[in-house]
mmCIF file of C-alpha atoms and ligand atoms in Angstrom:
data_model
loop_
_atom_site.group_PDB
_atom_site.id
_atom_site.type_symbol
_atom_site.label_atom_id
_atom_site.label_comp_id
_atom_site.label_asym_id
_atom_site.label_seq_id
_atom_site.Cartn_x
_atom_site.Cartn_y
_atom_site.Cartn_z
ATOM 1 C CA UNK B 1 -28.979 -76.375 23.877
ATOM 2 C CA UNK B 2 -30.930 -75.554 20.979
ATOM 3 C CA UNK B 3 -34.447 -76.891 21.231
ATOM 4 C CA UNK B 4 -35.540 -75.328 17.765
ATOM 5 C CA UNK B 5 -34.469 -75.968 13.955
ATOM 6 C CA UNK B 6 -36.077 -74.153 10.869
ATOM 7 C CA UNK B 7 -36.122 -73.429 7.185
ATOM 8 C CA UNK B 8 -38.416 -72.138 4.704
ATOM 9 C CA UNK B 9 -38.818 -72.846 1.039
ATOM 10 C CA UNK B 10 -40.635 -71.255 -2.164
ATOM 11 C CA UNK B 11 -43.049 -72.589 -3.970
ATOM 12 C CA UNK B 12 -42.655 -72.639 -7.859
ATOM 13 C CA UNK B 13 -44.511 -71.397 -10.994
ATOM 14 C CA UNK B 14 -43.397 -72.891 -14.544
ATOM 15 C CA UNK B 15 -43.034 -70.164 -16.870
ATOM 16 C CA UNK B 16 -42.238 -72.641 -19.883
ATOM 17 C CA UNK B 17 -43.284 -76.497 -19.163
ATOM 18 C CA UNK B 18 -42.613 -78.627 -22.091
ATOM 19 C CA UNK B 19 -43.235 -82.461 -21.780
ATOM 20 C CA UNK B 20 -40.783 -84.965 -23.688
ATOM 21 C CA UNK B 21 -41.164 -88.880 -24.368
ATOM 22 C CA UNK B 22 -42.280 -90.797 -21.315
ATOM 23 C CA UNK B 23 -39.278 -92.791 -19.954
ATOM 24 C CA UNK B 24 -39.013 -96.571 -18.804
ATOM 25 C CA UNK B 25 -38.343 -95.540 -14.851
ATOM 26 C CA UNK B 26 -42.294 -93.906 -15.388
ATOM 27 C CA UNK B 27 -41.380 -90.051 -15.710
ATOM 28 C CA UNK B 28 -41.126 -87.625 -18.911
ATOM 29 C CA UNK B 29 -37.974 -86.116 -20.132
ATOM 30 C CA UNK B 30 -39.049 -82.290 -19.508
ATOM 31 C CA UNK B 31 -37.601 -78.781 -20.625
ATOM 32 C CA UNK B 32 -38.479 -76.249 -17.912
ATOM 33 C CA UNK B 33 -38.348 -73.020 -16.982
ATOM 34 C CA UNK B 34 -39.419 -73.153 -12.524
ATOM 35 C CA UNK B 35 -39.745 -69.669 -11.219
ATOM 36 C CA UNK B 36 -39.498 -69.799 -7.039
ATOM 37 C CA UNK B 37 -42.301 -67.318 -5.827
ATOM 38 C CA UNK B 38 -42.752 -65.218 -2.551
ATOM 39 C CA UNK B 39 -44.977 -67.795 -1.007
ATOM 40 C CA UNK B 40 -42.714 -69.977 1.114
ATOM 41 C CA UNK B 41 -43.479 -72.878 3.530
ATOM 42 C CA UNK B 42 -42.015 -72.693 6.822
ATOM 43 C CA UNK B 43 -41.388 -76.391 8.716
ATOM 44 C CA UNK B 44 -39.598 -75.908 12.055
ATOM 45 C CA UNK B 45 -38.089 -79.325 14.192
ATOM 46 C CA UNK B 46 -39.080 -78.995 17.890
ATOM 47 C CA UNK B 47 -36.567 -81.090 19.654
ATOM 48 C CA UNK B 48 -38.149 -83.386 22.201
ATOM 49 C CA UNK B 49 -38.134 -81.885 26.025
ATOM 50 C CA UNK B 50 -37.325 -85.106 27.264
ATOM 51 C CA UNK B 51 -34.548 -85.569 25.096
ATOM 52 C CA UNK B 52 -35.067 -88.975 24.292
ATOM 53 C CA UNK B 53 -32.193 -90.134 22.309
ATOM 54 C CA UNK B 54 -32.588 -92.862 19.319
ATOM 55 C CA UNK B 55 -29.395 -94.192 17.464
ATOM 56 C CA UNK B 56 -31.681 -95.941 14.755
ATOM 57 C CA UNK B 57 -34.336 -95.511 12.915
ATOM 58 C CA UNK B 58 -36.823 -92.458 12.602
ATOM 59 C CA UNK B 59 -36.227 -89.185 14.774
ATOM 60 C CA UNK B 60 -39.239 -88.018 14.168
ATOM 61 C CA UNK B 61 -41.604 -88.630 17.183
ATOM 62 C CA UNK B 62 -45.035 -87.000 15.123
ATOM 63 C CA UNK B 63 -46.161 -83.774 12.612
ATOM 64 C CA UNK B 64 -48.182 -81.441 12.909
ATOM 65 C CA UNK B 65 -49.355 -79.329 9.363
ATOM 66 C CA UNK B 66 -50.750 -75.394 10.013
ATOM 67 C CA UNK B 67 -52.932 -74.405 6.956
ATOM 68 C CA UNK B 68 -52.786 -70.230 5.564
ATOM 69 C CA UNK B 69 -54.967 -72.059 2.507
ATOM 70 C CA UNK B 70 -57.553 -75.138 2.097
ATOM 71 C CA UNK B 71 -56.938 -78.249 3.785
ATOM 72 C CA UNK B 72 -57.056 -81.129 1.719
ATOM 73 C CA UNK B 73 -59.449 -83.943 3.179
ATOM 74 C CA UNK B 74 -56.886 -86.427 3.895
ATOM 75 C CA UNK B 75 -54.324 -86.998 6.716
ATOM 76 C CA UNK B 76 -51.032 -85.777 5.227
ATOM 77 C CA UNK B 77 -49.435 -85.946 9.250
ATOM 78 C CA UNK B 78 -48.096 -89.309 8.259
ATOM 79 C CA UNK B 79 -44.062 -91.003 7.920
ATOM 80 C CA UNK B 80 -45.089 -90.626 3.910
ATOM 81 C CA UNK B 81 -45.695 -87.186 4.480
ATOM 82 C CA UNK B 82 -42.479 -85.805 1.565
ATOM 83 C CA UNK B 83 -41.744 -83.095 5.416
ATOM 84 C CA UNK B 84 -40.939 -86.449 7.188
ATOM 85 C CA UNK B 85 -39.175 -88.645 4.682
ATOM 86 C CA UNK B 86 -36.390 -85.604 4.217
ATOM 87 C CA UNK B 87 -35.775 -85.279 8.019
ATOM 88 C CA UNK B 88 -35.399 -88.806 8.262
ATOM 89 C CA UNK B 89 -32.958 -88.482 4.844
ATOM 90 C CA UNK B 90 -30.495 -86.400 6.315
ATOM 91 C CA UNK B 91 -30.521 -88.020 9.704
ATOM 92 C CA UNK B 92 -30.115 -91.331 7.642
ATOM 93 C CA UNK B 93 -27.472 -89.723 6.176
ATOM 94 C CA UNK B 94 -25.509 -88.267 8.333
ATOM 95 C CA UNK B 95 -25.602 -91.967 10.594
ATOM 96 C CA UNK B 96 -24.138 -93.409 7.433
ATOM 97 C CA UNK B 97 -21.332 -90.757 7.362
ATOM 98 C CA UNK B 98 -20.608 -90.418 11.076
ATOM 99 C CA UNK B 99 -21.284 -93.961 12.478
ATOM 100 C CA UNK B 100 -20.948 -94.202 16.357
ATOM 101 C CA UNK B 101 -21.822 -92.673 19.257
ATOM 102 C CA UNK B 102 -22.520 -89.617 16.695
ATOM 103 C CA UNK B 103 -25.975 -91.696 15.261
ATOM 104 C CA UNK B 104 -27.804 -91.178 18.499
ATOM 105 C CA UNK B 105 -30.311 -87.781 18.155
ATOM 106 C CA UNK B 106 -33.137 -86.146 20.465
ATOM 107 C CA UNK B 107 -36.501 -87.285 19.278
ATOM 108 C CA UNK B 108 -38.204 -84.288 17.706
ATOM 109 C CA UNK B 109 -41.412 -82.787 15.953
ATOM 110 C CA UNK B 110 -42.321 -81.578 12.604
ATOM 111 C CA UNK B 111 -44.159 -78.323 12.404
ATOM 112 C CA UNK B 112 -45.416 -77.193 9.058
ATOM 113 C CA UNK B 113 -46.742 -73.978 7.995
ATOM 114 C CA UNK B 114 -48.695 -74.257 4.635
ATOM 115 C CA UNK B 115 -48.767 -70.917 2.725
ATOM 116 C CA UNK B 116 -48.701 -72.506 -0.784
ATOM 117 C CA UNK B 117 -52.117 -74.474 -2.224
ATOM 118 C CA UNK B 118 -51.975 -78.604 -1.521
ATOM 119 C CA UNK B 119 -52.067 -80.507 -4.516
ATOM 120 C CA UNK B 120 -52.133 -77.562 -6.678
ATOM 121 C CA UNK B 121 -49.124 -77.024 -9.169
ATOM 122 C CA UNK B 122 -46.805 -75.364 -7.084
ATOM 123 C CA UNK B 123 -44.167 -77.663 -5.548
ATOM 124 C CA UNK B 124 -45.973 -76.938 -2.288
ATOM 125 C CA UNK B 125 -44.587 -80.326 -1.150
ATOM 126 C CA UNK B 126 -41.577 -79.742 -2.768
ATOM 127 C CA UNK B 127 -41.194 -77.348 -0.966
ATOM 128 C CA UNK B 128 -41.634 -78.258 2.037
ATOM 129 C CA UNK B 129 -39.086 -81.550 1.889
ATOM 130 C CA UNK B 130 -36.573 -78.700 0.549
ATOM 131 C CA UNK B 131 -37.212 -76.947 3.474
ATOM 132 C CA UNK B 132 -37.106 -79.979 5.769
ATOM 133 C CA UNK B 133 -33.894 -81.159 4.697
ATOM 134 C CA UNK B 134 -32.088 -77.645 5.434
ATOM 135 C CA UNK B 135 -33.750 -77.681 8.670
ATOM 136 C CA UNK B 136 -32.526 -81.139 9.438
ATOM 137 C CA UNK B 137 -28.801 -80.315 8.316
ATOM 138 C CA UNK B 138 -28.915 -77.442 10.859
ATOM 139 C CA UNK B 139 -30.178 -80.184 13.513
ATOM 140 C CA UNK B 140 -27.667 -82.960 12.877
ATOM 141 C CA UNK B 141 -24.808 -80.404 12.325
ATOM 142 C CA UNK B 142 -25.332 -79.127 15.965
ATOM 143 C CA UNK B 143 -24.701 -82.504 17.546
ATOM 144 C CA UNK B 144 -20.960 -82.247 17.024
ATOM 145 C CA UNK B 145 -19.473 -83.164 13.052
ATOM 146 C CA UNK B 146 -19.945 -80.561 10.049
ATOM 147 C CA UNK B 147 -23.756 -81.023 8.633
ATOM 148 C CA UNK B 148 -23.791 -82.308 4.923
ATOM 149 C CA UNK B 149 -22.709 -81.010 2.024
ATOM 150 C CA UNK B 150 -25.003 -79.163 -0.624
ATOM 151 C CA UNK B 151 -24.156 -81.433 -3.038
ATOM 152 C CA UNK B 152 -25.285 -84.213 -0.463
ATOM 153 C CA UNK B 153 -29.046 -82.515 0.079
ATOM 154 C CA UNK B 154 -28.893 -82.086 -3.983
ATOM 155 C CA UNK B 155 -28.904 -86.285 -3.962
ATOM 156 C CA UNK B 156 -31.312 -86.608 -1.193
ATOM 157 C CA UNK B 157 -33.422 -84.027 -3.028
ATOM 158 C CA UNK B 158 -33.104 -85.982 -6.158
ATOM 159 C CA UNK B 159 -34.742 -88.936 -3.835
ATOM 160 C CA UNK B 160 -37.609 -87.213 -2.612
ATOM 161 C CA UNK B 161 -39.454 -86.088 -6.042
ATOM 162 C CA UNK B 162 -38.660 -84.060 -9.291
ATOM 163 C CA UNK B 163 -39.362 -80.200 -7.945
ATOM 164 C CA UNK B 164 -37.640 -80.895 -4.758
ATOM 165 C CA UNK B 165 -33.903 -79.545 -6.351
ATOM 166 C CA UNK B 166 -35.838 -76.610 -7.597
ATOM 167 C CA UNK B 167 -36.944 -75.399 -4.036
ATOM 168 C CA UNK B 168 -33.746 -76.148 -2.568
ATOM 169 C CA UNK B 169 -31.933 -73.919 -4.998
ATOM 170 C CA UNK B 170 -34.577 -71.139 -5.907
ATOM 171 C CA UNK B 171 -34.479 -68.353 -8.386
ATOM 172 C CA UNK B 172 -34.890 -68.890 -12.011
ATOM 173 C CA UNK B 173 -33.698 -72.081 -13.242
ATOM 174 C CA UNK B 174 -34.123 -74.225 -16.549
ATOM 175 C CA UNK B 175 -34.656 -77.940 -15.770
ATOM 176 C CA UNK B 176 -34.036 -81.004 -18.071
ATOM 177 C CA UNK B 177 -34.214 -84.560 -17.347
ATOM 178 C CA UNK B 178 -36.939 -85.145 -15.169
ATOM 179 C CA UNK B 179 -36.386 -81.440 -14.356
ATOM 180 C CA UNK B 180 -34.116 -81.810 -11.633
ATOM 181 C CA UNK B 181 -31.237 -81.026 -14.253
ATOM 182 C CA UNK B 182 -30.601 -77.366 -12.708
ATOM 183 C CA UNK B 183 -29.508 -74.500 -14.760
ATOM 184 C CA UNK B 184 -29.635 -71.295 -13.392
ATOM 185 C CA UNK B 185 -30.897 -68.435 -15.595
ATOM 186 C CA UNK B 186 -30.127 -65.262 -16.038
ATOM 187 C CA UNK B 187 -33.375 -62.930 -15.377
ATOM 188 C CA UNK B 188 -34.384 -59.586 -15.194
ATOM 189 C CA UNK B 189 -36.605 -57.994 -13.105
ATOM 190 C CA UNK B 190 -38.931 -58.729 -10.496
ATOM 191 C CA UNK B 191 -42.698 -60.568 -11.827
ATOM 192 C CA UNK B 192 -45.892 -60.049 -10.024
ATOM 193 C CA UNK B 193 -47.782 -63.087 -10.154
ATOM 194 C CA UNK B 194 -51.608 -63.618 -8.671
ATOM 195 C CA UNK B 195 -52.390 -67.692 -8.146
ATOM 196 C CA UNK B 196 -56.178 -69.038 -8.312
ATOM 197 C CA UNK B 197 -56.531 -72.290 -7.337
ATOM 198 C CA UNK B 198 -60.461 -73.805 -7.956
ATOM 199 C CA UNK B 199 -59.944 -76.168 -4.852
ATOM 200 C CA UNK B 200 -60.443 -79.346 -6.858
ATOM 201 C CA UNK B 201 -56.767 -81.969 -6.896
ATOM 202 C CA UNK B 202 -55.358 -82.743 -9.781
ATOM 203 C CA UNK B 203 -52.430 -85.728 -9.155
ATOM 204 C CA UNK B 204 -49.583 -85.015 -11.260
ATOM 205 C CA UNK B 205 -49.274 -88.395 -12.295
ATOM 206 C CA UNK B 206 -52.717 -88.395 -14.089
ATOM 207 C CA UNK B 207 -51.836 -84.708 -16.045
ATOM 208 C CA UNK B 208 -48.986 -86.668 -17.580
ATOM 209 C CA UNK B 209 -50.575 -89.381 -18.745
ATOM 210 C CA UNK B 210 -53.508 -88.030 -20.036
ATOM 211 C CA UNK B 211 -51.365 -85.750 -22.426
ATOM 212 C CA UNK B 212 -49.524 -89.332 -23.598
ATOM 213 C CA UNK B 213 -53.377 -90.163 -24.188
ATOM 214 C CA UNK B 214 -54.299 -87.183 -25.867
ATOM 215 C CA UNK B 215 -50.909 -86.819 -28.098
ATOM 216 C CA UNK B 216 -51.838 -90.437 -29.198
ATOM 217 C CA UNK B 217 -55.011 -88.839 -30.700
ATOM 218 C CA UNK B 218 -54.131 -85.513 -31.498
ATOM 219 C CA UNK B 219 -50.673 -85.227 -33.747
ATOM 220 C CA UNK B 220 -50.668 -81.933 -33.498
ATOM 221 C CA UNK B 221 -49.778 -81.686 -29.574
ATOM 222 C CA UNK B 222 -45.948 -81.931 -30.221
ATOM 223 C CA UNK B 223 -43.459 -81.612 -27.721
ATOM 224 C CA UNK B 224 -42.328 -77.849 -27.175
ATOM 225 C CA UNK B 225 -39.105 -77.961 -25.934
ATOM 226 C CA UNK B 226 -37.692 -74.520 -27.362
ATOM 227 C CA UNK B 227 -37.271 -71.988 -25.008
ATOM 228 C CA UNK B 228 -34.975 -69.681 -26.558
ATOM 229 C CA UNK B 229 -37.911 -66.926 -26.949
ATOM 230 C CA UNK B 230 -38.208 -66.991 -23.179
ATOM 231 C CA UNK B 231 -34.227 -66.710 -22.654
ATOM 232 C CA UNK B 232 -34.629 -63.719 -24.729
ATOM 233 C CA UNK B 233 -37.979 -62.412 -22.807
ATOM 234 C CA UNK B 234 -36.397 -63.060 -19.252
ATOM 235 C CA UNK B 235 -32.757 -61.097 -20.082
ATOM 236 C CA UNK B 236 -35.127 -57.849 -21.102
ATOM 237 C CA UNK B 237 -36.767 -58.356 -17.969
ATOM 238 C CA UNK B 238 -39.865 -57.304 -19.717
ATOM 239 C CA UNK B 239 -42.870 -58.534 -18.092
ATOM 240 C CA UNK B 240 -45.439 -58.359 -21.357
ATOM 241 C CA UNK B 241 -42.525 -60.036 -23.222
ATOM 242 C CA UNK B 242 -42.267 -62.953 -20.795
ATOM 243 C CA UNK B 243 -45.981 -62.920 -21.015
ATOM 244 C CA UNK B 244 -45.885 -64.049 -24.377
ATOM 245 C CA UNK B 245 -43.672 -66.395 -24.247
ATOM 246 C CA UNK B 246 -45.123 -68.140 -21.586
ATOM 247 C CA UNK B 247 -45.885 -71.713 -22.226
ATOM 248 C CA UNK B 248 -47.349 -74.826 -20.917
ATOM 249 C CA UNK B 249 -47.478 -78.744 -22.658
ATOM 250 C CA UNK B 250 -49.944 -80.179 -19.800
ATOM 251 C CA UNK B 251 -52.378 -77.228 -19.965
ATOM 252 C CA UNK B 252 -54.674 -79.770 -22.650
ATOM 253 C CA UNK B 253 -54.312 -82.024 -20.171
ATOM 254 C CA UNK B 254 -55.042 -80.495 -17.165
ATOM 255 C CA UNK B 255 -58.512 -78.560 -18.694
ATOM 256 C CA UNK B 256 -59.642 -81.892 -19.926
ATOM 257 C CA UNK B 257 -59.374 -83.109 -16.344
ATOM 258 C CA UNK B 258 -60.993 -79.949 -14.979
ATOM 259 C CA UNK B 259 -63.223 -78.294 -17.549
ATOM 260 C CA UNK B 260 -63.932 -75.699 -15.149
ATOM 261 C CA UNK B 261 -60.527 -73.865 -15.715
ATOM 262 C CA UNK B 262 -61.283 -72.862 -19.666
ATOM 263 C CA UNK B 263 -63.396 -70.417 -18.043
ATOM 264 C CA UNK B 264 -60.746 -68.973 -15.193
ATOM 265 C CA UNK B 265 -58.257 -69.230 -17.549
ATOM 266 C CA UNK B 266 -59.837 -67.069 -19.533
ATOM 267 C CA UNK B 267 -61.185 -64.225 -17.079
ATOM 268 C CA UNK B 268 -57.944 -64.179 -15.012
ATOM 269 C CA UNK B 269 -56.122 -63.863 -18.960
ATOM 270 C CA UNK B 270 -57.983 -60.631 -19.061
ATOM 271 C CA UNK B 271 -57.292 -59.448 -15.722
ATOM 272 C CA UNK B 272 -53.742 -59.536 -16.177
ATOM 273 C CA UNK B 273 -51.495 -59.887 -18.543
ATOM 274 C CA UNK B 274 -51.610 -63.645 -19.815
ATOM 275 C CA UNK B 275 -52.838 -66.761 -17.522
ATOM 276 C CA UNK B 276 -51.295 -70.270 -17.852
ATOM 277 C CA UNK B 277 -52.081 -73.398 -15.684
ATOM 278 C CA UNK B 278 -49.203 -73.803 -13.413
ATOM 279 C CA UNK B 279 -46.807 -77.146 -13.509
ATOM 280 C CA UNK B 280 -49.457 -80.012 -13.524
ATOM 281 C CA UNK B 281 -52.279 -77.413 -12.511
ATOM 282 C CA UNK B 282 -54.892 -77.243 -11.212
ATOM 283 C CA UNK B 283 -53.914 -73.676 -9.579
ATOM 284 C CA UNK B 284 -53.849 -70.969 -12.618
ATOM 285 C CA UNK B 285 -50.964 -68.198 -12.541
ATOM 286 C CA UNK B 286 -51.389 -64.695 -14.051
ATOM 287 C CA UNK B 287 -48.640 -62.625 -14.957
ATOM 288 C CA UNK B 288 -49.800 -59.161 -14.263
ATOM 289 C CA UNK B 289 -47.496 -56.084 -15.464
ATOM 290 C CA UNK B 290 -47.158 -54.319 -12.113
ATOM 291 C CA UNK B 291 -48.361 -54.793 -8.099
ATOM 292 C CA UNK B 292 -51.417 -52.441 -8.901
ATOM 293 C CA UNK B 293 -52.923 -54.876 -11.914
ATOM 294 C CA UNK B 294 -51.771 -57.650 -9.659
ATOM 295 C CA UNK B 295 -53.754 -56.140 -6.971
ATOM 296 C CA UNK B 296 -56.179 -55.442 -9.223
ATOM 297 C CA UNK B 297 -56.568 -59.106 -10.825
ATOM 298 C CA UNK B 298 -56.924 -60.972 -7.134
ATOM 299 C CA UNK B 299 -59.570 -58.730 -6.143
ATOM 300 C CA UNK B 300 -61.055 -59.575 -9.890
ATOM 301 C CA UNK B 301 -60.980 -62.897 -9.001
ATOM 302 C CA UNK B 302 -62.224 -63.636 -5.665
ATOM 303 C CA UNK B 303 -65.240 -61.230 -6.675
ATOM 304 C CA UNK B 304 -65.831 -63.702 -9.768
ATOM 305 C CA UNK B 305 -65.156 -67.197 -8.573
ATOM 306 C CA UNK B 306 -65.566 -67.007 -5.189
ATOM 307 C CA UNK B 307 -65.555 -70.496 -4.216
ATOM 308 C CA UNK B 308 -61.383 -70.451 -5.540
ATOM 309 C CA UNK B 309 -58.339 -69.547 -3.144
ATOM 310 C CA UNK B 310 -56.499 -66.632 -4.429
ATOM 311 C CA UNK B 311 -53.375 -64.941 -3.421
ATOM 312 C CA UNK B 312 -50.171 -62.241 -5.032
ATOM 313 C CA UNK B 313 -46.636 -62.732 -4.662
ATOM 314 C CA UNK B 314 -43.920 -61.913 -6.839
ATOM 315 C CA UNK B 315 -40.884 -63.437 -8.486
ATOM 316 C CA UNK B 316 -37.993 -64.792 -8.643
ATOM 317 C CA UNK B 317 -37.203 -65.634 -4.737
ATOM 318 C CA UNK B 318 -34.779 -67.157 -3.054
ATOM 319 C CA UNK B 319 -33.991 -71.032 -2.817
ATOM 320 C CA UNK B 320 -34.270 -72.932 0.972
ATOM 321 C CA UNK B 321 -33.122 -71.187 3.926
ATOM 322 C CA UNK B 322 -32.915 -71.349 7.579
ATOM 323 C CA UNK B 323 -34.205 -68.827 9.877
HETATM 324 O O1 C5P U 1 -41.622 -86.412 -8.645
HETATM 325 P P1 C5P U 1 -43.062 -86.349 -8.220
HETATM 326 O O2 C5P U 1 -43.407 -87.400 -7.219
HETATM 327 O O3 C5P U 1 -43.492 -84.980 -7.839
HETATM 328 O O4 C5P U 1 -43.931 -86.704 -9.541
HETATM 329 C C1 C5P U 1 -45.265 -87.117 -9.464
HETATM 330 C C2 C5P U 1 -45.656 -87.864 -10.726
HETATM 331 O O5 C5P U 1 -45.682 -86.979 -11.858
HETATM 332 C C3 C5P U 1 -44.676 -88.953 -11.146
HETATM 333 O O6 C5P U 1 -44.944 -90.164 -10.464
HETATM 334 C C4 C5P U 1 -44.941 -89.073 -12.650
HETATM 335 O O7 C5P U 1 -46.100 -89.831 -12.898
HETATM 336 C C5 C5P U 1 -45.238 -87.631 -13.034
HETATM 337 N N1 C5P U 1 -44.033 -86.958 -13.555
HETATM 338 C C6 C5P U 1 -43.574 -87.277 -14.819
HETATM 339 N N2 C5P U 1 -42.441 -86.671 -15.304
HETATM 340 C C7 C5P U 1 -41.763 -85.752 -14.564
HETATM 341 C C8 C5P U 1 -42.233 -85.389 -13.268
HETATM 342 C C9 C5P U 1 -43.375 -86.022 -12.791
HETATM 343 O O8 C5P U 1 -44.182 -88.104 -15.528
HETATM 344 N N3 C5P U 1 -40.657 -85.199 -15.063
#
């Protein structure tokens, strides 16, 4: 029998993030344009030696997290953790579809393997629930009945958080509603990307209410929810063009937070070809024009702020998949 499951997942940069009315159900209406990067998190299941079966409730017997970047300082091995709640989605899931006999499963284990920053901008969560529920289909789905369908792991996705669609599917993609409205897009190219996080949170929740705060005050932060010039910028496959046109509604938000990123926004801007905060921030993403300014830029930037987290990685990638 198999005794091992696993998947891995991208993390995300938003090349165009434009932030709409807040809504009653306490999310914004967003237009947005996710990128999934090189950097991908890895989360393999460990079935249980013993092969202790349960036919209710949680598979999952513990977690354990592996860090490639900063540890954040509190205990994210929990049944909260976003890893945990998928694998105990699908397995939910699939009891509901296939009651029975076919509900009992082998205890297991969560392994995670962090290569994208905690807390940063990045779907780094995200991406590891995508990656968690693909690995979890592949478990149930080798007990016997067909695993779910895609459009199945789209809804549990849905459940789990906003970016969690994105790293399931990958690629370039524009995203409405709370911007798990997947379009693909058509792009050009492939985008070298360096990522500085300054190693200070920033919860996503408090970004987007700040910039309600801050639009209250300040008429002149409208809503940009255009992105035809990016279309346009993406189809030449024109890195300086998609440069310009990136574009980001929280950025206010997220340098009021953290003043300290006017100043790496504006180095890593020179070392490459344009720097924007990424999704909620606080991790900054420069668009470089090739892998030798890229290369160029991260060494830039761990010589100049060398108390960030820096790495390179190129774009678009593919969405979750097993391995
Ligand atoms: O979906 P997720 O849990 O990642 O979102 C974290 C928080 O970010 C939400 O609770 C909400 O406060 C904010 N958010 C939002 N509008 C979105 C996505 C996230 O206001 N479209």
């Amino acid at each position: 029998m198999r005794t091992e499951f696993g998947a891995s997942a991208p993390g995300k940069v938003n090349l165009h993030l434009g932030v709409g009315e807040a809504r009653q159900d306490g999310y914004h209406d967003l237009v947005t344009v996710f990128q999934a990067v090189g950097r991908r998190e890895a989360v393999r299941l460990l079935v249980d030696p013993a092969l202790e079966m349960v036919g209710e409730g949680s598979v999952v017997r513990e977690m354990s997290t592996f860090f490639e970047v900063a540890e954040p300082a509190e205990e994210i091995n929990t049944p909260s953790n976003l890893a945990w709640r998928a694998v105990d989605a699908v397995v939910a899931e699939y009891r509901r579809q296939y009651p029975g006999p076919a509900a009992q499963f082998p205890r297991l284990r969560i392994v995670v393997e962090k290569t994208v920053f905690v807390a940063g901008g990045m779907a780094g969560g995200s991406a590891d629930a995508a990656a968690a529920l693909v690995a979890a289909n592949e478990y149930v789905g080798h007990f016997g009945r067909a695993p779910l369908d895609g459009d199945v792991l789209l809804r549990l996705a849905r459940g789990l958080g906003a970016d969690v669609p994105f790293c399931l599917m990958g690629g370039t993609a524009l995203g409405t509603g709370r911007g798990d409205d997947l379009v693909e897009m058509i792009a050009r190219g492939e985008y070298h990307w360096v990522f500085v996080n300054p190693r200070v949170g920033l919860p996503t929740g408090e970004a987007f209410s700040l910039l309600d705060d801050l639009r209250h005050d300040n008429p002149a932060l409208v809503p940009r929810l255009d992105t035809a010039a990016l279309s346009r910028a993406l189809l030449s496959g024109d890195p300086e063009a998609v440069a310009a046109a990136l574009h980001n509604d929280l950025e206010p938000a997220a340098v009021r937070m953290r003043p300290q990123l006017r100043r790496l926004l504006e180095a890593a801007g020179e070392m490459g070809l344009r720097a924007v905060v990424s999704g909620s921030g606080p991790t900054v993403a420069v668009l470089c024009r090739d892998g030798g300014q890229a290369e160029g830029a991260l060494a830039g930037l761990r010589e100049r702020f060398p108390g960030c987290e820096a790495f390179a990685t190129t774009g678009p990638g593919p969405g979750a998949q097993p391995h």
